Amino acid sequence: MVLNPVIPKLSSKLIVLASASPRRLEILRNAGLRFEVVPSWFKETLDKGLFKAPHEYAVETAKQKALEVARRMPFKHLKTPDIVIGADTIVTVDGTILEKPVDKRDAYRMLSSLSGKEHSVFTGVAIVICHEKEKVDYQLIDFYEETKVKFADLSEDMLWEYINSGEPMDKAGGYGIQALGGMLVEYVHGDFFNVVGFPLNHFCKQLDLIYNHSTSSLDQQNASDCLSLHNSSPSPRPNSLSTSQTHHIQQSSSCSPVRKVGKGSQSEVGESSWRLLNSLSAHTSRESELQDETLPQLTNRGQMTDLGVTQHEPSEPKKEDLQQITELMDGFKASKALFTASKLCVFDLLQSRPGLDATQVAQEIKASLKGTECLLQACVSLGLLKSKERTCKKPVYENTDLATRFLVSGSPFALHGYIQHCNDIVWPLFSHLESAVREGTNQHEKAFGKKSKDIFQDTYYNSQEVKLRFMNAMHSIARVTGKAVASAFDLSSYKTACDLGGCTGAMAYEFTKAHPGLSVTVFDLPAVVEMSEHFQPLHTDNRVSFVAGDFFKDELPKADLYILARILHDWPDEKVHILLSKIADACTTGCGLLLSEIFLDEDRRGPSRGLLQALSMSEGKQRSATEYSLLLKSHGFITAHVTHTDNLLDAMLCIKV
């Protein structure tokens, strides 16, 4: 569409989005742009009071985000991008800039100020173009888009109902027009996508101007336009902002974005918004010095000098060693192939229509033929699909038994929900693993652009969509592991159980199936309980009930047996002791506590699933069976049985003494 004239010129370029916003990512991907996501580390701490107009603040923030990524990537990622895109969206009403609310009270303040009024949504966009020669040069163009939005008069009940949905907490102005927040809006004047978070139409036209209608070479910039990269820090005063940070590019083909920018509907022309930033020569030379200090010295023939170490002819590597190390190196590729095929519903498609060829699959999933062929062939190599050759025809594809059992969304043991969780949450976190290891903390802020004090409230339950996605992930894991955990021990002596943090009730239903005399109460947060009906089986077992509450704060339901499945590893020691103390206080002598987690080997050499999970750097920790036993003993529980199942989770039954 609008990008079509530019796409061929961008196909060989490394384009980077300096934002973790899922909305911006979706908008740009749907437009056909291929790019990587490298969230900016720029702290959005500019003083709003120093800017003459709100759009100047948004543009400056976008510029600093893009420049931070453009500077960092050659050294931290060891590759130089061709284009870096930065953006910042703000809402303004009555001269006040509204960004993301910090809590519910702040969201109430914002939404109250918008009630019944027209307000402006500004998105500042910065495009940094990088030129890598002997040094790295940067060129910058920035612009903004304004959209007018009118809210209806909002009652107190409507305000709090929307705030309690969790949706406002990661949205500028405290609302998301593309989701539940759209119900608050009376009208929109301007670009709808700009309100969502990115002015797509303006951006596409801008790229077209840059690559198809520029009347002067970017490499022939006047030297007087050069600025030192060291001086490209946030502008300390509004009058030091470049006058080139203007509104819309004139849409005349004679107007080069390199030379002239102005307000779209006016003839006013500002000075060039392109600025050539001086190379990183100082940085580059220092990097070279550091490398020279650490590299072995070479002779004038290019051979390594003898550093006093006896050289031995290496033996040929063993085939099994090469295979093991190759599988480890390529493991992330296999995971992403699985995630992508699952997200594109390839397995569901081939379950309903087995025997499709690559062309037919590509048409159904709305993907390129080349990409689809590569994905299908990769899935065949991974044992997820099988292909059948046909004489003089293209091969056709079917699911393997493995895919039918675990990857088709309608399967009783489908892991579709958990795979989506891995793709959307775990994958971004692990892309920052180096930082996680260096800092010893989780990387939610870098991966998702915000800090997370409470992983569940802030990350998983902050919007209806994310909440359902997380619950679906937990539901799919519970269905796969539930039977093994529920049948691990003879629980016939217990009549009532309470599944703490039991989410959708999938585990609870397995317990009632395995033990006909047992009734189970699922105790979880109100936001979870209200959505649990979406996951209940068609023939509801009346022995499973749901109670809303916070197990750290509220009184626990009375029961003979308490179930903790995949709970303790998430929390720091302080909260683990609070929870176990509450359970101990609720128990009488003889009550049971059934714990289900991944039990580490006593020498902590495995299993790798638990040790790899620990790399997420959550506040909690992975433990061995002995460590869990000692932990529970400190709260008056004696371990009666430990079972290492052949499933994803192990189990331990403890008795209150």
PDB file of C-alpha atoms in Angstrom, residues 325-602:
ATOM      1  CA  ILE A 325      26.929 -28.076  20.829  1.00  0.00           C
ATOM      2  CA  THR A 326      25.129 -27.375  17.543  1.00  0.00           C
ATOM      3  CA  GLU A 327      21.777 -28.215  19.092  1.00  0.00           C
ATOM      4  CA  LEU A 328      22.527 -25.817  21.926  1.00  0.00           C
ATOM      5  CA  MET A 329      23.556 -23.037  19.541  1.00  0.00           C
ATOM      6  CA  ASP A 330      20.506 -23.551  17.345  1.00  0.00           C
ATOM      7  CA  GLY A 331      18.073 -24.184  20.180  1.00  0.00           C
ATOM      8  CA  PHE A 332      16.690 -20.640  20.112  1.00  0.00           C
ATOM      9  CA  LYS A 333      15.976 -20.964  16.391  1.00  0.00           C
ATOM     10  CA  ALA A 334      13.998 -24.151  16.961  1.00  0.00           C
ATOM     11  CA  SER A 335      12.013 -22.481  19.764  1.00  0.00           C
ATOM     12  CA  LYS A 336      11.163 -19.480  17.629  1.00  0.00           C
ATOM     13  CA  ALA A 337      10.144 -21.705  14.717  1.00  0.00           C
ATOM     14  CA  LEU A 338       7.750 -23.535  17.064  1.00  0.00           C
ATOM     15  CA  PHE A 339       6.426 -20.246  18.490  1.00  0.00           C
ATOM     16  CA  THR A 340       5.897 -18.759  15.024  1.00  0.00           C
ATOM     17  CA  ALA A 341       4.157 -21.808  13.580  1.00  0.00           C
ATOM     18  CA  SER A 342       1.911 -21.913  16.637  1.00  0.00           C
ATOM     19  CA  LYS A 343       1.092 -18.202  16.469  1.00  0.00           C
ATOM     20  CA  LEU A 344       0.277 -18.462  12.764  1.00  0.00           C
ATOM     21  CA  CYS A 345      -2.039 -21.428  13.598  1.00  0.00           C
ATOM     22  CA  VAL A 346      -0.205 -23.753  11.198  1.00  0.00           C
ATOM     23  CA  PHE A 347      -0.952 -26.830  13.323  1.00  0.00           C
ATOM     24  CA  ASP A 348      -4.647 -25.965  13.681  1.00  0.00           C
ATOM     25  CA  LEU A 349      -4.873 -25.424   9.926  1.00  0.00           C
ATOM     26  CA  LEU A 350      -3.264 -28.763   9.061  1.00  0.00           C
ATOM     27  CA  GLN A 351      -5.385 -30.545  11.655  1.00  0.00           C
ATOM     28  CA  SER A 352      -8.575 -29.341   9.980  1.00  0.00           C
ATOM     29  CA  ARG A 353      -7.224 -29.624   6.417  1.00  0.00           C
ATOM     30  CA  PRO A 354      -4.346 -32.121   6.246  1.00  0.00           C
ATOM     31  CA  GLY A 355      -2.502 -32.462   2.960  1.00  0.00           C
ATOM     32  CA  LEU A 356      -2.107 -28.797   2.016  1.00  0.00           C
ATOM     33  CA  ASP A 357       0.962 -27.722   0.054  1.00  0.00           C
ATOM     34  CA  ALA A 358       3.100 -24.692   0.898  1.00  0.00           C
ATOM     35  CA  THR A 359       1.215 -22.384  -1.476  1.00  0.00           C
ATOM     36  CA  GLN A 360      -2.126 -23.275   0.108  1.00  0.00           C
ATOM     37  CA  VAL A 361      -0.754 -22.880   3.636  1.00  0.00           C
ATOM     38  CA  ALA A 362       0.774 -19.499   2.731  1.00  0.00           C
ATOM     39  CA  GLN A 363      -2.578 -18.266   1.424  1.00  0.00           C
ATOM     40  CA  GLU A 364      -4.392 -19.395   4.567  1.00  0.00           C
ATOM     41  CA  ILE A 365      -1.940 -17.896   7.074  1.00  0.00           C
ATOM     42  CA  LYS A 366      -1.434 -14.776   4.904  1.00  0.00           C
ATOM     43  CA  ALA A 367       2.334 -15.147   4.656  1.00  0.00           C
ATOM     44  CA  SER A 368       4.901 -15.167   1.855  1.00  0.00           C
ATOM     45  CA  LEU A 369       5.402 -18.405  -0.059  1.00  0.00           C
ATOM     46  CA  LYS A 370       9.163 -18.377   0.551  1.00  0.00           C
ATOM     47  CA  GLY A 371       8.752 -17.800   4.285  1.00  0.00           C
ATOM     48  CA  THR A 372       6.038 -20.440   4.567  1.00  0.00           C
ATOM     49  CA  GLU A 373       8.119 -23.043   2.727  1.00  0.00           C
ATOM     50  CA  CYS A 374      11.084 -22.393   5.037  1.00  0.00           C
ATOM     51  CA  LEU A 375       8.875 -22.601   8.136  1.00  0.00           C
ATOM     52  CA  LEU A 376       7.158 -25.831   7.044  1.00  0.00           C
ATOM     53  CA  GLN A 377      10.461 -27.494   6.147  1.00  0.00           C
ATOM     54  CA  ALA A 378      11.956 -26.451   9.498  1.00  0.00           C
ATOM     55  CA  CYS A 379       8.946 -27.929  11.332  1.00  0.00           C
ATOM     56  CA  VAL A 380       9.418 -31.181   9.420  1.00  0.00           C
ATOM     57  CA  SER A 381      13.055 -31.308  10.547  1.00  0.00           C
ATOM     58  CA  LEU A 382      11.933 -30.737  14.150  1.00  0.00           C
ATOM     59  CA  GLY A 383       9.464 -33.624  14.025  1.00  0.00           C
ATOM     60  CA  LEU A 384       6.399 -31.383  14.248  1.00  0.00           C
ATOM     61  CA  LEU A 385       5.189 -31.898  10.682  1.00  0.00           C
ATOM     62  CA  LYS A 386       5.588 -34.619   8.082  1.00  0.00           C
ATOM     63  CA  SER A 387       5.699 -34.071   4.342  1.00  0.00           C
ATOM     64  CA  LYS A 388       4.564 -36.360   1.553  1.00  0.00           C
ATOM     65  CA  GLU A 389       6.062 -36.148  -1.921  1.00  0.00           C
ATOM     66  CA  ARG A 390       3.705 -36.291  -4.873  1.00  0.00           C
ATOM     67  CA  THR A 391       4.719 -37.107  -8.441  1.00  0.00           C
ATOM     68  CA  CYS A 392       5.367 -33.903 -10.400  1.00  0.00           C
ATOM     69  CA  LYS A 393       3.636 -31.910  -7.670  1.00  0.00           C
ATOM     70  CA  LYS A 394       4.616 -29.936  -4.616  1.00  0.00           C
ATOM     71  CA  PRO A 395       4.940 -31.846  -1.324  1.00  0.00           C
ATOM     72  CA  VAL A 396       1.983 -31.686   1.059  1.00  0.00           C
ATOM     73  CA  TYR A 397       2.109 -31.406   4.839  1.00  0.00           C
ATOM     74  CA  GLU A 398       0.414 -33.030   7.839  1.00  0.00           C
ATOM     75  CA  ASN A 399       0.796 -32.829  11.615  1.00  0.00           C
ATOM     76  CA  THR A 400       2.830 -35.492  13.365  1.00  0.00           C
ATOM     77  CA  ASP A 401       1.337 -37.250  16.386  1.00  0.00           C
ATOM     78  CA  LEU A 402       3.421 -34.941  18.598  1.00  0.00           C
ATOM     79  CA  ALA A 403       1.859 -31.822  17.065  1.00  0.00           C
ATOM     80  CA  THR A 404      -1.642 -33.302  17.178  1.00  0.00           C
ATOM     81  CA  ARG A 405      -1.275 -34.078  20.874  1.00  0.00           C
ATOM     82  CA  PHE A 406       0.346 -30.879  22.123  1.00  0.00           C
ATOM     83  CA  LEU A 407       0.162 -28.133  19.478  1.00  0.00           C
ATOM     84  CA  VAL A 408      -3.404 -28.222  18.153  1.00  0.00           C
ATOM     85  CA  SER A 409      -5.366 -25.718  20.230  1.00  0.00           C
ATOM     86  CA  GLY A 410      -8.360 -28.022  20.704  1.00  0.00           C
ATOM     87  CA  SER A 411      -6.320 -30.937  22.031  1.00  0.00           C
ATOM     88  CA  PRO A 412      -6.902 -31.973  25.683  1.00  0.00           C
ATOM     89  CA  PHE A 413      -3.168 -31.515  26.308  1.00  0.00           C
ATOM     90  CA  ALA A 414      -2.652 -28.483  24.087  1.00  0.00           C
ATOM     91  CA  LEU A 415       0.277 -26.288  25.086  1.00  0.00           C
ATOM     92  CA  HIS A 416      -0.797 -23.563  22.671  1.00  0.00           C
ATOM     93  CA  GLY A 417      -1.458 -21.065  25.479  1.00  0.00           C
ATOM     94  CA  TYR A 418       1.870 -21.691  27.198  1.00  0.00           C
ATOM     95  CA  ILE A 419       3.730 -21.449  23.881  1.00  0.00           C
ATOM     96  CA  GLN A 420       2.166 -18.056  23.267  1.00  0.00           C
ATOM     97  CA  HIS A 421       3.216 -17.000  26.786  1.00  0.00           C
ATOM     98  CA  CYS A 422       6.784 -18.113  26.042  1.00  0.00           C
ATOM     99  CA  ASN A 423       6.770 -16.160  22.796  1.00  0.00           C
ATOM    100  CA  ASP A 424       5.254 -12.947  24.173  1.00  0.00           C
ATOM    101  CA  ILE A 425       6.716 -12.830  27.698  1.00  0.00           C
ATOM    102  CA  VAL A 426       9.594 -15.268  28.218  1.00  0.00           C
ATOM    103  CA  TRP A 427      11.329 -14.696  24.860  1.00  0.00           C
ATOM    104  CA  PRO A 428      11.609 -10.880  25.319  1.00  0.00           C
ATOM    105  CA  LEU A 429      12.933 -11.399  28.849  1.00  0.00           C
ATOM    106  CA  PHE A 430      15.583 -13.869  27.714  1.00  0.00           C
ATOM    107  CA  SER A 431      16.676 -11.568  24.896  1.00  0.00           C
ATOM    108  CA  HIS A 432      18.118  -9.450  27.731  1.00  0.00           C
ATOM    109  CA  LEU A 433      19.743 -12.401  29.507  1.00  0.00           C
ATOM    110  CA  GLU A 434      23.220 -10.870  29.494  1.00  0.00           C
ATOM    111  CA  SER A 435      21.918  -7.845  31.390  1.00  0.00           C
ATOM    112  CA  ALA A 436      19.947 -10.123  33.733  1.00  0.00           C
ATOM    113  CA  VAL A 437      23.093 -12.079  34.589  1.00  0.00           C
ATOM    114  CA  ARG A 438      25.215  -8.965  35.046  1.00  0.00           C
ATOM    115  CA  GLU A 439      22.634  -7.219  37.224  1.00  0.00           C
ATOM    116  CA  GLY A 440      21.034 -10.233  38.925  1.00  0.00           C
ATOM    117  CA  THR A 441      17.562  -8.783  38.343  1.00  0.00           C
ATOM    118  CA  ASN A 442      14.665  -9.473  36.008  1.00  0.00           C
ATOM    119  CA  GLN A 443      14.588  -7.421  32.826  1.00  0.00           C
ATOM    120  CA  HIS A 444      10.910  -6.431  32.657  1.00  0.00           C
ATOM    121  CA  GLU A 445      11.750  -2.766  32.209  1.00  0.00           C
ATOM    122  CA  LYS A 446      14.037  -3.377  29.231  1.00  0.00           C
ATOM    123  CA  ALA A 447      11.809  -6.023  27.685  1.00  0.00           C
ATOM    124  CA  PHE A 448       8.474  -4.275  28.158  1.00  0.00           C
ATOM    125  CA  GLY A 449       9.387  -0.675  28.877  1.00  0.00           C
ATOM    126  CA  LYS A 450       8.218  -0.614  32.492  1.00  0.00           C
ATOM    127  CA  LYS A 451       9.216  -1.795  35.932  1.00  0.00           C
ATOM    128  CA  SER A 452       7.324  -4.590  37.637  1.00  0.00           C
ATOM    129  CA  LYS A 453       6.946  -4.472  41.415  1.00  0.00           C
ATOM    130  CA  ASP A 454       4.365  -7.249  41.395  1.00  0.00           C
ATOM    131  CA  ILE A 455       4.878  -9.642  38.492  1.00  0.00           C
ATOM    132  CA  PHE A 456       1.235 -10.724  38.460  1.00  0.00           C
ATOM    133  CA  GLN A 457      -0.527  -7.395  39.036  1.00  0.00           C
ATOM    134  CA  ASP A 458       1.862  -5.333  36.903  1.00  0.00           C
ATOM    135  CA  THR A 459       2.702  -7.742  34.092  1.00  0.00           C
ATOM    136  CA  TYR A 460       0.141 -10.506  33.742  1.00  0.00           C
ATOM    137  CA  TYR A 461      -3.054  -8.924  35.044  1.00  0.00           C
ATOM    138  CA  ASN A 462      -2.664  -5.319  33.864  1.00  0.00           C
ATOM    139  CA  SER A 463      -5.108  -5.695  30.963  1.00  0.00           C
ATOM    140  CA  GLN A 464      -7.907  -8.032  29.946  1.00  0.00           C
ATOM    141  CA  GLU A 465      -6.004  -9.315  26.924  1.00  0.00           C
ATOM    142  CA  VAL A 466      -2.757 -10.012  28.801  1.00  0.00           C
ATOM    143  CA  LYS A 467      -4.671 -11.548  31.710  1.00  0.00           C
ATOM    144  CA  LEU A 468      -6.505 -13.996  29.464  1.00  0.00           C
ATOM    145  CA  ARG A 469      -3.276 -14.867  27.661  1.00  0.00           C
ATOM    146  CA  PHE A 470      -1.481 -15.624  30.943  1.00  0.00           C
ATOM    147  CA  MET A 471      -4.428 -17.608  32.320  1.00  0.00           C
ATOM    148  CA  ASN A 472      -4.550 -19.607  29.100  1.00  0.00           C
ATOM    149  CA  ALA A 473      -0.838 -20.367  29.505  1.00  0.00           C
ATOM    150  CA  MET A 474      -1.301 -21.556  33.104  1.00  0.00           C
ATOM    151  CA  HIS A 475      -4.406 -23.506  32.083  1.00  0.00           C
ATOM    152  CA  SER A 476      -2.535 -25.410  29.367  1.00  0.00           C
ATOM    153  CA  ILE A 477       0.342 -26.333  31.686  1.00  0.00           C
ATOM    154  CA  ALA A 478      -2.073 -27.426  34.435  1.00  0.00           C
ATOM    155  CA  ARG A 479      -3.971 -29.690  32.041  1.00  0.00           C
ATOM    156  CA  VAL A 480      -0.728 -31.411  31.011  1.00  0.00           C
ATOM    157  CA  THR A 481       0.678 -31.775  34.531  1.00  0.00           C
ATOM    158  CA  GLY A 482      -2.520 -32.023  36.589  1.00  0.00           C
ATOM    159  CA  LYS A 483      -3.193 -35.737  36.432  1.00  0.00           C
ATOM    160  CA  ALA A 484       0.383 -36.700  37.354  1.00  0.00           C
ATOM    161  CA  VAL A 485       0.354 -34.387  40.367  1.00  0.00           C
ATOM    162  CA  ALA A 486      -3.178 -35.243  41.507  1.00  0.00           C
ATOM    163  CA  SER A 487      -2.566 -38.995  41.395  1.00  0.00           C
ATOM    164  CA  ALA A 488       0.918 -38.909  42.944  1.00  0.00           C
ATOM    165  CA  PHE A 489      -0.382 -39.783  46.443  1.00  0.00           C
ATOM    166  CA  ASP A 490      -3.285 -41.488  48.190  1.00  0.00           C
ATOM    167  CA  LEU A 491      -5.387 -38.567  49.415  1.00  0.00           C
ATOM    168  CA  SER A 492      -8.442 -40.570  50.470  1.00  0.00           C
ATOM    169  CA  SER A 493      -8.104 -39.327  54.062  1.00  0.00           C
ATOM    170  CA  TYR A 494      -8.758 -35.744  52.969  1.00  0.00           C
ATOM    171  CA  LYS A 495     -12.273 -34.444  52.278  1.00  0.00           C
ATOM    172  CA  THR A 496     -11.625 -30.760  51.478  1.00  0.00           C
ATOM    173  CA  ALA A 497      -8.720 -29.114  49.684  1.00  0.00           C
ATOM    174  CA  CYS A 498      -7.792 -25.545  48.852  1.00  0.00           C
ATOM    175  CA  ASP A 499      -5.762 -24.912  45.692  1.00  0.00           C
ATOM    176  CA  LEU A 500      -3.918 -21.643  46.407  1.00  0.00           C
ATOM    177  CA  GLY A 501      -3.280 -19.678  43.231  1.00  0.00           C
ATOM    178  CA  GLY A 502      -5.210 -22.342  41.333  1.00  0.00           C
ATOM    179  CA  CYS A 503      -5.965 -19.966  38.437  1.00  0.00           C
ATOM    180  CA  THR A 504      -8.502 -21.545  36.045  1.00  0.00           C
ATOM    181  CA  GLY A 505      -9.193 -24.616  38.194  1.00  0.00           C
ATOM    182  CA  ALA A 506      -7.632 -27.049  35.713  1.00  0.00           C
ATOM    183  CA  MET A 507      -5.514 -28.640  38.463  1.00  0.00           C
ATOM    184  CA  ALA A 508      -8.461 -28.712  40.877  1.00  0.00           C
ATOM    185  CA  TYR A 509     -10.611 -30.634  38.394  1.00  0.00           C
ATOM    186  CA  GLU A 510      -7.846 -33.249  38.055  1.00  0.00           C
ATOM    187  CA  PHE A 511      -7.810 -33.683  41.839  1.00  0.00           C
ATOM    188  CA  THR A 512     -11.571 -34.303  41.958  1.00  0.00           C
ATOM    189  CA  LYS A 513     -11.271 -36.832  39.124  1.00  0.00           C
ATOM    190  CA  ALA A 514      -8.477 -38.723  40.901  1.00  0.00           C
ATOM    191  CA  HIS A 515     -10.164 -38.586  44.341  1.00  0.00           C
ATOM    192  CA  PRO A 516     -13.970 -38.936  44.227  1.00  0.00           C
ATOM    193  CA  GLY A 517     -14.388 -38.012  47.895  1.00  0.00           C
ATOM    194  CA  LEU A 518     -12.494 -34.719  47.621  1.00  0.00           C
ATOM    195  CA  SER A 519     -13.920 -31.209  47.146  1.00  0.00           C
ATOM    196  CA  VAL A 520     -11.532 -28.417  46.068  1.00  0.00           C
ATOM    197  CA  THR A 521     -11.757 -24.651  46.552  1.00  0.00           C
ATOM    198  CA  VAL A 522      -9.685 -22.571  44.122  1.00  0.00           C
ATOM    199  CA  PHE A 523      -8.400 -19.438  45.874  1.00  0.00           C
ATOM    200  CA  ASP A 524      -6.989 -16.762  43.579  1.00  0.00           C
ATOM    201  CA  LEU A 525      -7.050 -13.027  42.877  1.00  0.00           C
ATOM    202  CA  PRO A 526     -10.413 -11.428  42.011  1.00  0.00           C
ATOM    203  CA  ALA A 527      -9.170 -10.565  38.504  1.00  0.00           C
ATOM    204  CA  VAL A 528      -8.545 -14.294  37.931  1.00  0.00           C
ATOM    205  CA  VAL A 529     -11.698 -15.668  39.516  1.00  0.00           C
ATOM    206  CA  GLU A 530     -13.942 -13.387  37.477  1.00  0.00           C
ATOM    207  CA  MET A 531     -12.473 -14.851  34.284  1.00  0.00           C
ATOM    208  CA  SER A 532     -12.321 -18.488  35.400  1.00  0.00           C
ATOM    209  CA  GLU A 533     -15.695 -19.375  33.901  1.00  0.00           C
ATOM    210  CA  HIS A 534     -14.138 -19.106  30.423  1.00  0.00           C
ATOM    211  CA  PHE A 535     -11.991 -22.150  31.211  1.00  0.00           C
ATOM    212  CA  GLN A 536     -14.443 -24.406  33.046  1.00  0.00           C
ATOM    213  CA  PRO A 537     -15.309 -27.731  31.401  1.00  0.00           C
ATOM    214  CA  LEU A 538     -18.675 -28.239  29.738  1.00  0.00           C
ATOM    215  CA  HIS A 539     -19.838 -30.561  32.506  1.00  0.00           C
ATOM    216  CA  THR A 540     -18.881 -28.545  35.572  1.00  0.00           C
ATOM    217  CA  ASP A 541     -17.955 -30.546  38.657  1.00  0.00           C
ATOM    218  CA  ASN A 542     -19.801 -28.987  41.593  1.00  0.00           C
ATOM    219  CA  ARG A 543     -17.005 -30.231  43.857  1.00  0.00           C
ATOM    220  CA  VAL A 544     -14.821 -27.418  42.503  1.00  0.00           C
ATOM    221  CA  SER A 545     -15.613 -23.897  43.722  1.00  0.00           C
ATOM    222  CA  PHE A 546     -13.867 -20.524  43.453  1.00  0.00           C
ATOM    223  CA  VAL A 547     -13.145 -17.924  46.128  1.00  0.00           C
ATOM    224  CA  ALA A 548     -11.538 -14.548  45.361  1.00  0.00           C
ATOM    225  CA  GLY A 549      -8.764 -13.175  47.546  1.00  0.00           C
ATOM    226  CA  ASP A 550      -5.075 -12.444  47.981  1.00  0.00           C
ATOM    227  CA  PHE A 551      -3.307 -15.288  49.761  1.00  0.00           C
ATOM    228  CA  PHE A 552      -0.742 -12.881  51.208  1.00  0.00           C
ATOM    229  CA  LYS A 553      -3.357 -10.595  52.772  1.00  0.00           C
ATOM    230  CA  ASP A 554      -6.723 -12.325  53.129  1.00  0.00           C
ATOM    231  CA  GLU A 555      -7.916 -15.155  55.344  1.00  0.00           C
ATOM    232  CA  LEU A 556      -7.471 -18.543  53.682  1.00  0.00           C
ATOM    233  CA  PRO A 557     -10.451 -20.863  53.182  1.00  0.00           C
ATOM    234  CA  LYS A 558     -10.537 -23.731  55.685  1.00  0.00           C
ATOM    235  CA  ALA A 559      -9.445 -27.110  54.292  1.00  0.00           C
ATOM    236  CA  ASP A 560      -7.892 -30.468  55.229  1.00  0.00           C
ATOM    237  CA  LEU A 561      -5.335 -30.184  52.430  1.00  0.00           C
ATOM    238  CA  TYR A 562      -3.640 -27.141  50.895  1.00  0.00           C
ATOM    239  CA  ILE A 563      -2.227 -27.354  47.362  1.00  0.00           C
ATOM    240  CA  LEU A 564       0.670 -25.187  46.181  1.00  0.00           C
ATOM    241  CA  ALA A 565       1.383 -25.956  42.524  1.00  0.00           C
ATOM    242  CA  ARG A 566       4.025 -23.785  40.800  1.00  0.00           C
ATOM    243  CA  ILE A 567       3.658 -21.050  43.430  1.00  0.00           C
ATOM    244  CA  LEU A 568       6.664 -20.864  45.762  1.00  0.00           C
ATOM    245  CA  HIS A 569       9.358 -20.522  43.076  1.00  0.00           C
ATOM    246  CA  ASP A 570       7.883 -17.165  41.986  1.00  0.00           C
ATOM    247  CA  TRP A 571       8.269 -15.320  45.289  1.00  0.00           C
ATOM    248  CA  PRO A 572      11.155 -13.988  47.424  1.00  0.00           C
ATOM    249  CA  ASP A 573      11.887 -15.698  50.729  1.00  0.00           C
ATOM    250  CA  GLU A 574      10.067 -13.003  52.717  1.00  0.00           C
ATOM    251  CA  LYS A 575       6.765 -13.648  50.947  1.00  0.00           C
ATOM    252  CA  VAL A 576       7.266 -17.413  50.917  1.00  0.00           C
ATOM    253  CA  HIS A 577       7.519 -17.356  54.720  1.00  0.00           C
ATOM    254  CA  ILE A 578       4.429 -15.130  54.983  1.00  0.00           C
ATOM    255  CA  LEU A 579       2.401 -17.561  52.885  1.00  0.00           C
ATOM    256  CA  LEU A 580       3.628 -20.689  54.657  1.00  0.00           C
ATOM    257  CA  SER A 581       2.944 -19.070  58.041  1.00  0.00           C
ATOM    258  CA  LYS A 582      -0.636 -18.318  56.972  1.00  0.00           C
ATOM    259  CA  ILE A 583      -1.117 -21.912  55.834  1.00  0.00           C
ATOM    260  CA  ALA A 584       0.371 -23.262  59.068  1.00  0.00           C
ATOM    261  CA  ASP A 585      -1.963 -21.047  61.116  1.00  0.00           C
ATOM    262  CA  ALA A 586      -4.968 -22.292  59.122  1.00  0.00           C
ATOM    263  CA  CYS A 587      -3.995 -25.962  59.587  1.00  0.00           C
ATOM    264  CA  THR A 588      -4.719 -28.242  62.486  1.00  0.00           C
ATOM    265  CA  THR A 589      -2.569 -31.255  63.335  1.00  0.00           C
ATOM    266  CA  GLY A 590      -2.766 -33.830  60.558  1.00  0.00           C
ATOM    267  CA  CYS A 591      -3.668 -31.383  57.802  1.00  0.00           C
ATOM    268  CA  GLY A 592      -1.745 -31.839  54.574  1.00  0.00           C
ATOM    269  CA  LEU A 593       0.218 -29.571  52.276  1.00  0.00           C
ATOM    270  CA  LEU A 594       0.833 -30.835  48.733  1.00  0.00           C
ATOM    271  CA  LEU A 595       3.671 -29.000  47.020  1.00  0.00           C
ATOM    272  CA  SER A 596       4.306 -29.310  43.275  1.00  0.00           C
ATOM    273  CA  GLU A 597       7.351 -27.725  41.651  1.00  0.00           C
ATOM    274  CA  ILE A 598      10.356 -28.642  39.528  1.00  0.00           C
ATOM    275  CA  PHE A 599      12.656 -30.275  42.090  1.00  0.00           C
ATOM    276  CA  LEU A 600      16.323 -29.622  41.360  1.00  0.00           C
ATOM    277  CA  ASP A 601      18.827 -32.449  41.751  1.00  0.00           C
ATOM    278  CA  GLU A 602      20.590 -32.329  45.099  1.00  0.00           C
TER     279      GLU A 602
END
